[in-house]
PDB file of C-alpha atoms in Angstrom:
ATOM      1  CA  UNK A 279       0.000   0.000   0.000  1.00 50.00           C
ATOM      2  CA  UNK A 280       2.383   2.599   0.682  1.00 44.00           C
ATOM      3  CA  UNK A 281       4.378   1.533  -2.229  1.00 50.00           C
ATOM      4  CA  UNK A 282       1.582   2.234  -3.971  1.00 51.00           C
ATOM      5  CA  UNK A 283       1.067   5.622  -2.532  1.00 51.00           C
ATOM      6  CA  UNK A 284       4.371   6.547  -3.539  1.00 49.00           C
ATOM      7  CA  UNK A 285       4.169   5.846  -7.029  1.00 44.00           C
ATOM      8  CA  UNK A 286       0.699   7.230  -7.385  1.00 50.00           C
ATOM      9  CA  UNK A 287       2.648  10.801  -5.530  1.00 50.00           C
ATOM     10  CA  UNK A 288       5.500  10.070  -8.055  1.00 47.00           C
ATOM     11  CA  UNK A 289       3.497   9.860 -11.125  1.00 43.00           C
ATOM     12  CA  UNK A 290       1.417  13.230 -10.045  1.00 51.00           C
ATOM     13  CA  UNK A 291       4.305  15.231  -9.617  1.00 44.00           C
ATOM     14  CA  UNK A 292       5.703  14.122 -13.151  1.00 43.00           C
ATOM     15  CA  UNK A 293       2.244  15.340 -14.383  1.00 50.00           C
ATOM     16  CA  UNK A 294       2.420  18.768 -12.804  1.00 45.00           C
ATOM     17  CA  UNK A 295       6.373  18.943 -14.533  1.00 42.00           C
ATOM     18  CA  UNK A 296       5.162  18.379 -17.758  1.00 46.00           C
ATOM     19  CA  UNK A 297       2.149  20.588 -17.436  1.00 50.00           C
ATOM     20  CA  UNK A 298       4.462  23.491 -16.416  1.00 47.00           C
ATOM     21  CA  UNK A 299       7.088  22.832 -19.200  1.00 47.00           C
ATOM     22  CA  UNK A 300       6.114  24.658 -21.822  1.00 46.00           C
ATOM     23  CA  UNK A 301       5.777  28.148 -19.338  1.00 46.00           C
ATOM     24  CA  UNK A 302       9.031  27.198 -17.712  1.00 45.00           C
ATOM     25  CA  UNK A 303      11.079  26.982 -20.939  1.00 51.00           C
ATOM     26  CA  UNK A 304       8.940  29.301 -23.394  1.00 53.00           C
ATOM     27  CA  UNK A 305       7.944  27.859 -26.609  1.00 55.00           C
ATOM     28  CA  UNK A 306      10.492  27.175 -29.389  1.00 61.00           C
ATOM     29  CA  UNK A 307      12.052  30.486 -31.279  1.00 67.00           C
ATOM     30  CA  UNK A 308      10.888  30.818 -34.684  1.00 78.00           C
ATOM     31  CA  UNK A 309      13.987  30.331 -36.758  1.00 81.00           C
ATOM     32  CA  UNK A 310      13.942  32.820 -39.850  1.00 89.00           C
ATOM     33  CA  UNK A 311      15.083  32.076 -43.230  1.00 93.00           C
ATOM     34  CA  UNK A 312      16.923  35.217 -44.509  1.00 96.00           C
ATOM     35  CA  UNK A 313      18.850  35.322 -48.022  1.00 96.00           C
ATOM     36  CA  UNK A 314      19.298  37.845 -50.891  1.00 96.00           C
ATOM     37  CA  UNK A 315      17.875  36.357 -54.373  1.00 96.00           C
ATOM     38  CA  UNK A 316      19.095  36.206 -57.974  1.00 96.00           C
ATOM     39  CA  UNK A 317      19.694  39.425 -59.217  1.00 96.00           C
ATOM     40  CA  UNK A 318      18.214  40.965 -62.619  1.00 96.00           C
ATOM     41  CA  UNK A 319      18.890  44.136 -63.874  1.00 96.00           C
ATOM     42  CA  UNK A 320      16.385  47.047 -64.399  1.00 95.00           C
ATOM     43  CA  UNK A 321      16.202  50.423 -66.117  1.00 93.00           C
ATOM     44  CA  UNK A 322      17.767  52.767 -64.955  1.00 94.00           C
ATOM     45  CA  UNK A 323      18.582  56.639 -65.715  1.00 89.00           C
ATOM     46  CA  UNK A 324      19.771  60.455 -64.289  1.00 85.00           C
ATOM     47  CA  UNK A 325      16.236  61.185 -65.365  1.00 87.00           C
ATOM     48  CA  UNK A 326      14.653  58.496 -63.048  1.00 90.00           C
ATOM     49  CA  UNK A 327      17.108  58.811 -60.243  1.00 90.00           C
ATOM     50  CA  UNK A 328      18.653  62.201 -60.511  1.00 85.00           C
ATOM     51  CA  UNK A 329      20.334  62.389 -57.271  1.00 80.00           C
ATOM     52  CA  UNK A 330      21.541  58.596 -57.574  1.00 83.00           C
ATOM     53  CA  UNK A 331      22.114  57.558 -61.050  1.00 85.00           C
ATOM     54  CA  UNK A 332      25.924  58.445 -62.779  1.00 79.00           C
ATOM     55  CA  UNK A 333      25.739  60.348 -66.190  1.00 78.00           C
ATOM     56  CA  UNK A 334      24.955  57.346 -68.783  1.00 82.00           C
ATOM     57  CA  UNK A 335      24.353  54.992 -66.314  1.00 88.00           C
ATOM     58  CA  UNK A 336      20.978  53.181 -68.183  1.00 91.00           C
ATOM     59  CA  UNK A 337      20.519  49.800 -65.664  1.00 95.00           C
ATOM     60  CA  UNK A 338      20.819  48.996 -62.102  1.00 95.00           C
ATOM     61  CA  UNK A 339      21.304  45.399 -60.413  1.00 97.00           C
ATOM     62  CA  UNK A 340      19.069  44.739 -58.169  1.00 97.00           C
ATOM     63  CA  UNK A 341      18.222  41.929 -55.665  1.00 97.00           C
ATOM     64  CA  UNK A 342      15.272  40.820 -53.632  1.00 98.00           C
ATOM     65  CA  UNK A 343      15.947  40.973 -49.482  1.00 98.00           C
ATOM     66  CA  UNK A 344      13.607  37.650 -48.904  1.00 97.00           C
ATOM     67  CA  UNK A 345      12.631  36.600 -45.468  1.00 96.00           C
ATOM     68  CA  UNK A 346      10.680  33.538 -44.530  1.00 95.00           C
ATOM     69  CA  UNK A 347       9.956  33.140 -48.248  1.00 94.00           C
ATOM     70  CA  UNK A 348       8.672  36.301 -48.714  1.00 96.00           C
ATOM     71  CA  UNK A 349      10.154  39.572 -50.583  1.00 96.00           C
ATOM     72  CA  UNK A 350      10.372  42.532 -48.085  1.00 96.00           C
ATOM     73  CA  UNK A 351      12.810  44.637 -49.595  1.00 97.00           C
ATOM     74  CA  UNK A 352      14.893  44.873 -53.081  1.00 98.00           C
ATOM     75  CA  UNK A 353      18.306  45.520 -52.663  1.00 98.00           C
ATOM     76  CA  UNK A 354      21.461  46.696 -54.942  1.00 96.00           C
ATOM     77  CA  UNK A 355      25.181  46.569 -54.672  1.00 95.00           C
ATOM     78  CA  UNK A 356      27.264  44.017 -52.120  1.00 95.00           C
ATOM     79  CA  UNK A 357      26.256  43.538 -48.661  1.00 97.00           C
ATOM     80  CA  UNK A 358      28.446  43.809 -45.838  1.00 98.00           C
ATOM     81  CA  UNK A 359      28.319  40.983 -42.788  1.00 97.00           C
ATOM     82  CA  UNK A 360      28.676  43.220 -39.621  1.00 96.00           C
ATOM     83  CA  UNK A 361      28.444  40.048 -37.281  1.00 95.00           C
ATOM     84  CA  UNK A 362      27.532  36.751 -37.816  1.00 94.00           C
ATOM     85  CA  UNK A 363      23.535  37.242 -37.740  1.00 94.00           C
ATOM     86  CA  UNK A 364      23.223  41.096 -39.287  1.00 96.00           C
ATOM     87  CA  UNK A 365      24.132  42.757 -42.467  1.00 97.00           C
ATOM     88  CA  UNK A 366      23.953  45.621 -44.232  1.00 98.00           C
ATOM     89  CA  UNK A 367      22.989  46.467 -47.689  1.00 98.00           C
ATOM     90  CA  UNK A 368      21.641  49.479 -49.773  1.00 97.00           C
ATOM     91  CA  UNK A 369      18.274  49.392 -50.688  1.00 96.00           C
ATOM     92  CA  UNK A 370      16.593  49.877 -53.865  1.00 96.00           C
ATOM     93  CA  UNK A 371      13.636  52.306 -54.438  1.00 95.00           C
ATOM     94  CA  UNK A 372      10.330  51.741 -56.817  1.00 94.00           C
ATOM     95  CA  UNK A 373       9.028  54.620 -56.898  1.00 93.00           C
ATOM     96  CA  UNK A 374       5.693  56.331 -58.562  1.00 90.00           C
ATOM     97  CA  UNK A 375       7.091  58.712 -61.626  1.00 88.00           C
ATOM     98  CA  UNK A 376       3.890  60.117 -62.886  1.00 85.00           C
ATOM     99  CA  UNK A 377       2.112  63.033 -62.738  1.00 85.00           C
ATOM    100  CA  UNK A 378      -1.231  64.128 -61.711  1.00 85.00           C
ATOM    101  CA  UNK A 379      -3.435  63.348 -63.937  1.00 78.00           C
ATOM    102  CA  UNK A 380      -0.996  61.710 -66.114  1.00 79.00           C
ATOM    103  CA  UNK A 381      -2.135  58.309 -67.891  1.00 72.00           C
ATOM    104  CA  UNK A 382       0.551  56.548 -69.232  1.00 63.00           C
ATOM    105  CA  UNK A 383      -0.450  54.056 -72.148  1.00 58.00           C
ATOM    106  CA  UNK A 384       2.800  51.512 -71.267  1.00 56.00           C
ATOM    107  CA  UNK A 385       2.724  49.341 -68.510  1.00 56.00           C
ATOM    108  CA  UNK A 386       4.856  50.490 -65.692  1.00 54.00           C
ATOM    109  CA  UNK A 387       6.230  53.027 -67.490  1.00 65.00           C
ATOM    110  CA  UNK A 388       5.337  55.601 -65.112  1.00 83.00           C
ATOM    111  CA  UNK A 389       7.560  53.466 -62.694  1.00 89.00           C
ATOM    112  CA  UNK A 390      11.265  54.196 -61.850  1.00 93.00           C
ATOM    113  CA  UNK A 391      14.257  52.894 -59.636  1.00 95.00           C
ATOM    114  CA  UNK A 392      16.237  54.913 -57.212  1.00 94.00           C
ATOM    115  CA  UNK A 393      19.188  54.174 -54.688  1.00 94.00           C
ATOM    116  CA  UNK A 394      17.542  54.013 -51.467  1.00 93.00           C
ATOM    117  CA  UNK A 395      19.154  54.274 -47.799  1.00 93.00           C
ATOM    118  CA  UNK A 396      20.883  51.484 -46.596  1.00 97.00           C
ATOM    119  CA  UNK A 397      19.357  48.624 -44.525  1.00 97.00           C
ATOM    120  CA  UNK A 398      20.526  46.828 -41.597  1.00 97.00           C
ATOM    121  CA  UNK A 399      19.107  43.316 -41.863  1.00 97.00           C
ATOM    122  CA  UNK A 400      19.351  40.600 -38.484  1.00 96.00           C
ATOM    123  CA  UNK A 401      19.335  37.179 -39.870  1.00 94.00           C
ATOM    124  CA  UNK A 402      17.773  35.681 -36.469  1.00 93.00           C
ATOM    125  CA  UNK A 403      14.912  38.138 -35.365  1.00 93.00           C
ATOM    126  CA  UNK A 404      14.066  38.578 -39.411  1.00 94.00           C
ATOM    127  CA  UNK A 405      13.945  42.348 -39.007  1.00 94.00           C
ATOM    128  CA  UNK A 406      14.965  45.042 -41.179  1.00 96.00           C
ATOM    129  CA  UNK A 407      15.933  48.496 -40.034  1.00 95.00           C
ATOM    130  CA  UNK A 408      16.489  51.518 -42.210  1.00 95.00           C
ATOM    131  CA  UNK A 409      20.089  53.372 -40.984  1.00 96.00           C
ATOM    132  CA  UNK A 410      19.622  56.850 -40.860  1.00 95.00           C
ATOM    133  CA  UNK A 411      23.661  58.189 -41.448  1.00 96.00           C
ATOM    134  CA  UNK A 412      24.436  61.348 -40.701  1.00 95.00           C
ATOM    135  CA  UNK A 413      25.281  63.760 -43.391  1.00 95.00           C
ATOM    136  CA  UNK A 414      24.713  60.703 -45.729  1.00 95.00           C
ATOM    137  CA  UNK A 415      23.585  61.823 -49.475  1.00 91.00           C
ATOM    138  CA  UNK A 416      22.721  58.790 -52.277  1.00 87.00           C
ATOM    139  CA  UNK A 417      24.408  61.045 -54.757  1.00 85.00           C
ATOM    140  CA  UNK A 418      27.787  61.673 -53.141  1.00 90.00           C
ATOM    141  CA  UNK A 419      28.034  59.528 -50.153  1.00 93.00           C
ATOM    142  CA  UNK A 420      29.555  56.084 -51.381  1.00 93.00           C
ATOM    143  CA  UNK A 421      29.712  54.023 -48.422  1.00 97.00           C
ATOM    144  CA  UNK A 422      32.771  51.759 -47.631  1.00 97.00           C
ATOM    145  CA  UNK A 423      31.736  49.549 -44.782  1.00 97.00           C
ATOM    146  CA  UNK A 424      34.501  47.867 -42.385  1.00 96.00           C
ATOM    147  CA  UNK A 425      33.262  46.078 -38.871  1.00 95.00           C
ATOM    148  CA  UNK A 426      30.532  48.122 -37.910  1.00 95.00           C
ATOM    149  CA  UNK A 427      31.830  51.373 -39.378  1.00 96.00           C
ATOM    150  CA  UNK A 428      30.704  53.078 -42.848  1.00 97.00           C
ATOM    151  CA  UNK A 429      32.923  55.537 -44.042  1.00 97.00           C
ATOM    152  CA  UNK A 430      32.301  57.890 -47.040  1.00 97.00           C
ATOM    153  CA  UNK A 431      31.790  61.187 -47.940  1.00 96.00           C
ATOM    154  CA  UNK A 432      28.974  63.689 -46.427  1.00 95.00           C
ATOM    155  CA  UNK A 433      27.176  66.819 -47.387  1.00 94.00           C
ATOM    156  CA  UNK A 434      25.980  69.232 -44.524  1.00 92.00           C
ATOM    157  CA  UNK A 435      21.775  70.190 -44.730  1.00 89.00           C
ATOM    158  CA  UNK A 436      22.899  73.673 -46.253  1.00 89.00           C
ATOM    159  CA  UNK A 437      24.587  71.585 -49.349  1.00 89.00           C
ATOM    160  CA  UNK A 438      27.360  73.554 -49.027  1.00 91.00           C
ATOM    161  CA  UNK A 439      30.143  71.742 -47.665  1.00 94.00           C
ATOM    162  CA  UNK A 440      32.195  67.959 -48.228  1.00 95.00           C
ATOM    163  CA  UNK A 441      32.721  66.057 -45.025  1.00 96.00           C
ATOM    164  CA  UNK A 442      34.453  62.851 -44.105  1.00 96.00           C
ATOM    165  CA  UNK A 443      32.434  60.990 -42.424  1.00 97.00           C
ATOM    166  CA  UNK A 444      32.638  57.784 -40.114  1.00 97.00           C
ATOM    167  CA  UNK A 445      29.454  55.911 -38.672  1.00 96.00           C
ATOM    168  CA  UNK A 446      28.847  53.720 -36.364  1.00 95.00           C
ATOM    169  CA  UNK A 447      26.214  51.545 -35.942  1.00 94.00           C
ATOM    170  CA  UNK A 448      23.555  52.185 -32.729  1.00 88.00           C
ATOM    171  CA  UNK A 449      25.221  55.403 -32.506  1.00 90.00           C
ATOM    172  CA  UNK A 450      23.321  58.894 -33.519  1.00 89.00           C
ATOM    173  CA  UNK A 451      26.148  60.856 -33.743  1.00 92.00           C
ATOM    174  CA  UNK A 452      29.303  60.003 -36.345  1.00 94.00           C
ATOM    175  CA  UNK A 453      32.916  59.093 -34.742  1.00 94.00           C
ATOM    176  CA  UNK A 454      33.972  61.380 -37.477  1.00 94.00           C
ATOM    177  CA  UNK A 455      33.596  64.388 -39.376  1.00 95.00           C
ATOM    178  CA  UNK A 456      35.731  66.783 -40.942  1.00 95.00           C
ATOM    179  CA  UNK A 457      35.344  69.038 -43.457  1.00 95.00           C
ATOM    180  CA  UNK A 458      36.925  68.386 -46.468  1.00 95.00           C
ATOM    181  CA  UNK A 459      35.523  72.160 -47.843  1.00 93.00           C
ATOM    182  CA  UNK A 460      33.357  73.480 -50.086  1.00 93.00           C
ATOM    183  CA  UNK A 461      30.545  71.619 -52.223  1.00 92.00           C
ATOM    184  CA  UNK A 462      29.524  72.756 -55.877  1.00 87.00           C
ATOM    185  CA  UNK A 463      25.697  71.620 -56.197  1.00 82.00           C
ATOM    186  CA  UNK A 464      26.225  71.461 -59.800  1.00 77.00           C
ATOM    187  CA  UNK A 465      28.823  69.232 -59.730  1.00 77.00           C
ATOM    188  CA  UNK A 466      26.030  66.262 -59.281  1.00 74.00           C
ATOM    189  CA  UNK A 467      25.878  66.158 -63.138  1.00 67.00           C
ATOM    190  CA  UNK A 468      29.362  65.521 -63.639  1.00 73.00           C
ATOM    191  CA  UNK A 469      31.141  62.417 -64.581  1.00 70.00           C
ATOM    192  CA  UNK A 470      33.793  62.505 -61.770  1.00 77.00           C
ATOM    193  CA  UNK A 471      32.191  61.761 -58.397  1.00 84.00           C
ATOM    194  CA  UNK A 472      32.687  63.979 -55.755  1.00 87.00           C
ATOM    195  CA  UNK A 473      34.791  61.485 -53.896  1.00 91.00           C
ATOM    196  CA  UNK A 474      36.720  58.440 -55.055  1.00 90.00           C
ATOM    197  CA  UNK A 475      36.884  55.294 -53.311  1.00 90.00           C
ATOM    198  CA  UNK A 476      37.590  55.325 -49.615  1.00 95.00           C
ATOM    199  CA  UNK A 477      40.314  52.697 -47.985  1.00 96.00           C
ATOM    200  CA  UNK A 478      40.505  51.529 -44.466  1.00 97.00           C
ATOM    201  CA  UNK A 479      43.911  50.759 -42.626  1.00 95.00           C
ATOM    202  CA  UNK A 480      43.041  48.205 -39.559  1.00 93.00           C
ATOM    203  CA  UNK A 481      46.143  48.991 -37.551  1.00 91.00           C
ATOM    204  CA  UNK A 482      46.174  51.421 -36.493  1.00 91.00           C
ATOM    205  CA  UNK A 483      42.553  52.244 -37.537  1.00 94.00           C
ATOM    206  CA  UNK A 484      42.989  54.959 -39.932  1.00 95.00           C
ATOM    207  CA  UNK A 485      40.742  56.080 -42.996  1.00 96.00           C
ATOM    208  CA  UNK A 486      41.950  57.539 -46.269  1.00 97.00           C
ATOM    209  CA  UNK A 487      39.287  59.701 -48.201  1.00 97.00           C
ATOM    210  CA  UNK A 488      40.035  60.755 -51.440  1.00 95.00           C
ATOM    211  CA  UNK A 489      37.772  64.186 -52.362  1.00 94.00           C
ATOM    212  CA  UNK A 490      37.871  65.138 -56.146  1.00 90.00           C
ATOM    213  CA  UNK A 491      40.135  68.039 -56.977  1.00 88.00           C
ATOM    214  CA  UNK A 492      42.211  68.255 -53.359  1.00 91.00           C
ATOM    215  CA  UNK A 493      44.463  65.990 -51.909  1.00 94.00           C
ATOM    216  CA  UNK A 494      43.744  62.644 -50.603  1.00 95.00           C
ATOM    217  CA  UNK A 495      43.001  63.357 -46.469  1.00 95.00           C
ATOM    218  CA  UNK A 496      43.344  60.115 -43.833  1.00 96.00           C
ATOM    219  CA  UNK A 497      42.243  60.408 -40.159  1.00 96.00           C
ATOM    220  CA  UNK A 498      42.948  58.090 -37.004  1.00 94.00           C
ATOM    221  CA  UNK A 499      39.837  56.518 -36.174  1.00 92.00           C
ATOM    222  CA  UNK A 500      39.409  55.896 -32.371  1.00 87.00           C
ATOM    223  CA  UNK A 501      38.681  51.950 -31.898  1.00 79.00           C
ATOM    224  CA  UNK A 502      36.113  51.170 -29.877  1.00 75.00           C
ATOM    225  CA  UNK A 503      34.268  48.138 -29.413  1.00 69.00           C
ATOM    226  CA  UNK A 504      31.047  47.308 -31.285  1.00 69.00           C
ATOM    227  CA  UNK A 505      27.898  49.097 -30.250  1.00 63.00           C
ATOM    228  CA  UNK A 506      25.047  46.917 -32.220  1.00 72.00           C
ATOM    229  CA  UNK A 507      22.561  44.964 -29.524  1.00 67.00           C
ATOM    230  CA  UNK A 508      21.096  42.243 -31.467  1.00 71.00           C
ATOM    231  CA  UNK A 509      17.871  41.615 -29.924  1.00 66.00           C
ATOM    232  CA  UNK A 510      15.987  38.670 -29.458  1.00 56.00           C
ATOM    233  CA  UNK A 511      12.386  38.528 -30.963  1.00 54.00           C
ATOM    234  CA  UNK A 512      10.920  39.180 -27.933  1.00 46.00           C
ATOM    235  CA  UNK A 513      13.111  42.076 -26.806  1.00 44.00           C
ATOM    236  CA  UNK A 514      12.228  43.441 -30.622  1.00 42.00           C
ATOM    237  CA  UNK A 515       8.811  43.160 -30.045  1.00 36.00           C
ATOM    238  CA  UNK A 516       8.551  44.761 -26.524  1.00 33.00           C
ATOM    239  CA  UNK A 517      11.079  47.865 -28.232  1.00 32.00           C
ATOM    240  CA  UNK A 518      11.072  48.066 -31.917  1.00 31.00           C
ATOM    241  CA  UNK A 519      13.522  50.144 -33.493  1.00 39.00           C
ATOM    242  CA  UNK A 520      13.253  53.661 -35.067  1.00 41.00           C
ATOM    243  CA  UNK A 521      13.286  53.117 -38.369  1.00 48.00           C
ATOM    244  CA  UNK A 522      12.528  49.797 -39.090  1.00 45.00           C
ATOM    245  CA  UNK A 523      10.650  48.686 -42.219  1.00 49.00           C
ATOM    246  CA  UNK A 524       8.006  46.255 -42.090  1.00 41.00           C
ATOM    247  CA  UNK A 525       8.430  42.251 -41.656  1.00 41.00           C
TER     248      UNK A 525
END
């Protein structure tokens, strides 16, 4: 009998364990498939994209961003792997092109692509958040990316004046900027960009940036550690961040 007791207190306890499991270990995380499709290449013109587009440039690559077999985003140019779960990449624009009151007889034509802002993407939590760089322009400010850094070239609000700029991610304000000097707004038409390629040095941490017409500047970068908090999808949910598109 009170071997029988025990067994019968044995087997109720077991029952209460596996009633509580599920609340004591939260239910399974949803695992997110993240990749960036085939690309294809679309028109593309200065007419279309005025701020974006190079003189002659007539088609852009483009990718879809695809998350949990879905397209949330198209994308263009290479992406950069910050940390093993997030990315960044420059997004590509669709946007409207026709007038009020305009009818267009061909399909889409009223349709045209722009460079967009670039896009933070986190493989895990399957979110995507717009980056808002400081003194960042899509017709000047080519963006060289290394760790979670993006260097390139700025222009101020007034448009008047060439910065070198360094970002970092999770941080408002840039870890650089100095001006380079004065910006032509007319110079957006010509050929030569308004910078050429930037370069990184790892150690020590120096950036070289390369403005059109003066000579080549490089600045000491102070290294810091990385400032990106990779949320889970609950901490996402409970505080989404500013910016982010829709997933």
């Amino acid at each position: 009998m009170f071997e029988r007791r025990n067994i019968q207190c044995m087997l109720g306890v077991l029952g209460v364990v596996l009633t509580l499991e599920p609340f004591a270990f939260g239910a399974p995380r949803k695992v997110h498939a993240v990749a960036l499709g085939t690309p294809k290449k679309v028109a593309y013109s200065k007419t279309g994209d005025p701020a974006g587009a190079l003189p002659g440039e007539e088609a852009l690559k483009i990718r879809p961003l695809v998350i949990d077999g879905a397209v949330k985003e198209w994308t263009t140019g290479e992406a950069h792997d910050v940390t093993e779960r997030s990315f960044v990449v420059r997004r590509a624009l669709r946007v409207n092109d026709e007038l009020p009151g305009e009818k267009l007889g061909t399909t889409g034509a009223h349709w045209v692509w722009q460079r967009g802002p670039w896009l933070l993407v986190d493989r895990t939590a399957g979110h995507v958040t717009a980056l808002k760089l400081p003194d960042y322009d899509p017709g000047v400010s080519q963006v060289v990316w290394f760790r979670d850094y993006g260097a390139y070239c700025g222009i101020t609000a007034s448009g008047k004046s060439l910065y070198a700029v360094v970002a970092q991610l999770a941080l408002r304000k840039p870890v650089l900027a100095k001006r380079l000097g004065k910006f032509d707004p007319e110079s957006r038409g010509n050929p030569e960009p308004a910078c050429g390629v930037t370069e990184w040095q790892r150690d020590p941490l120096r950036v070289l940036f390369r403005p059109a017409g003066r000579e080549p500047a490089a600045f000491d970068v102070l290294p810091g550690s990385a400032m990106l908090v990779e949320d889970s999808d609950e901490q996402s949910a409970a505080s989404p961040a500013a910016g982010k598109s829709e997933d």
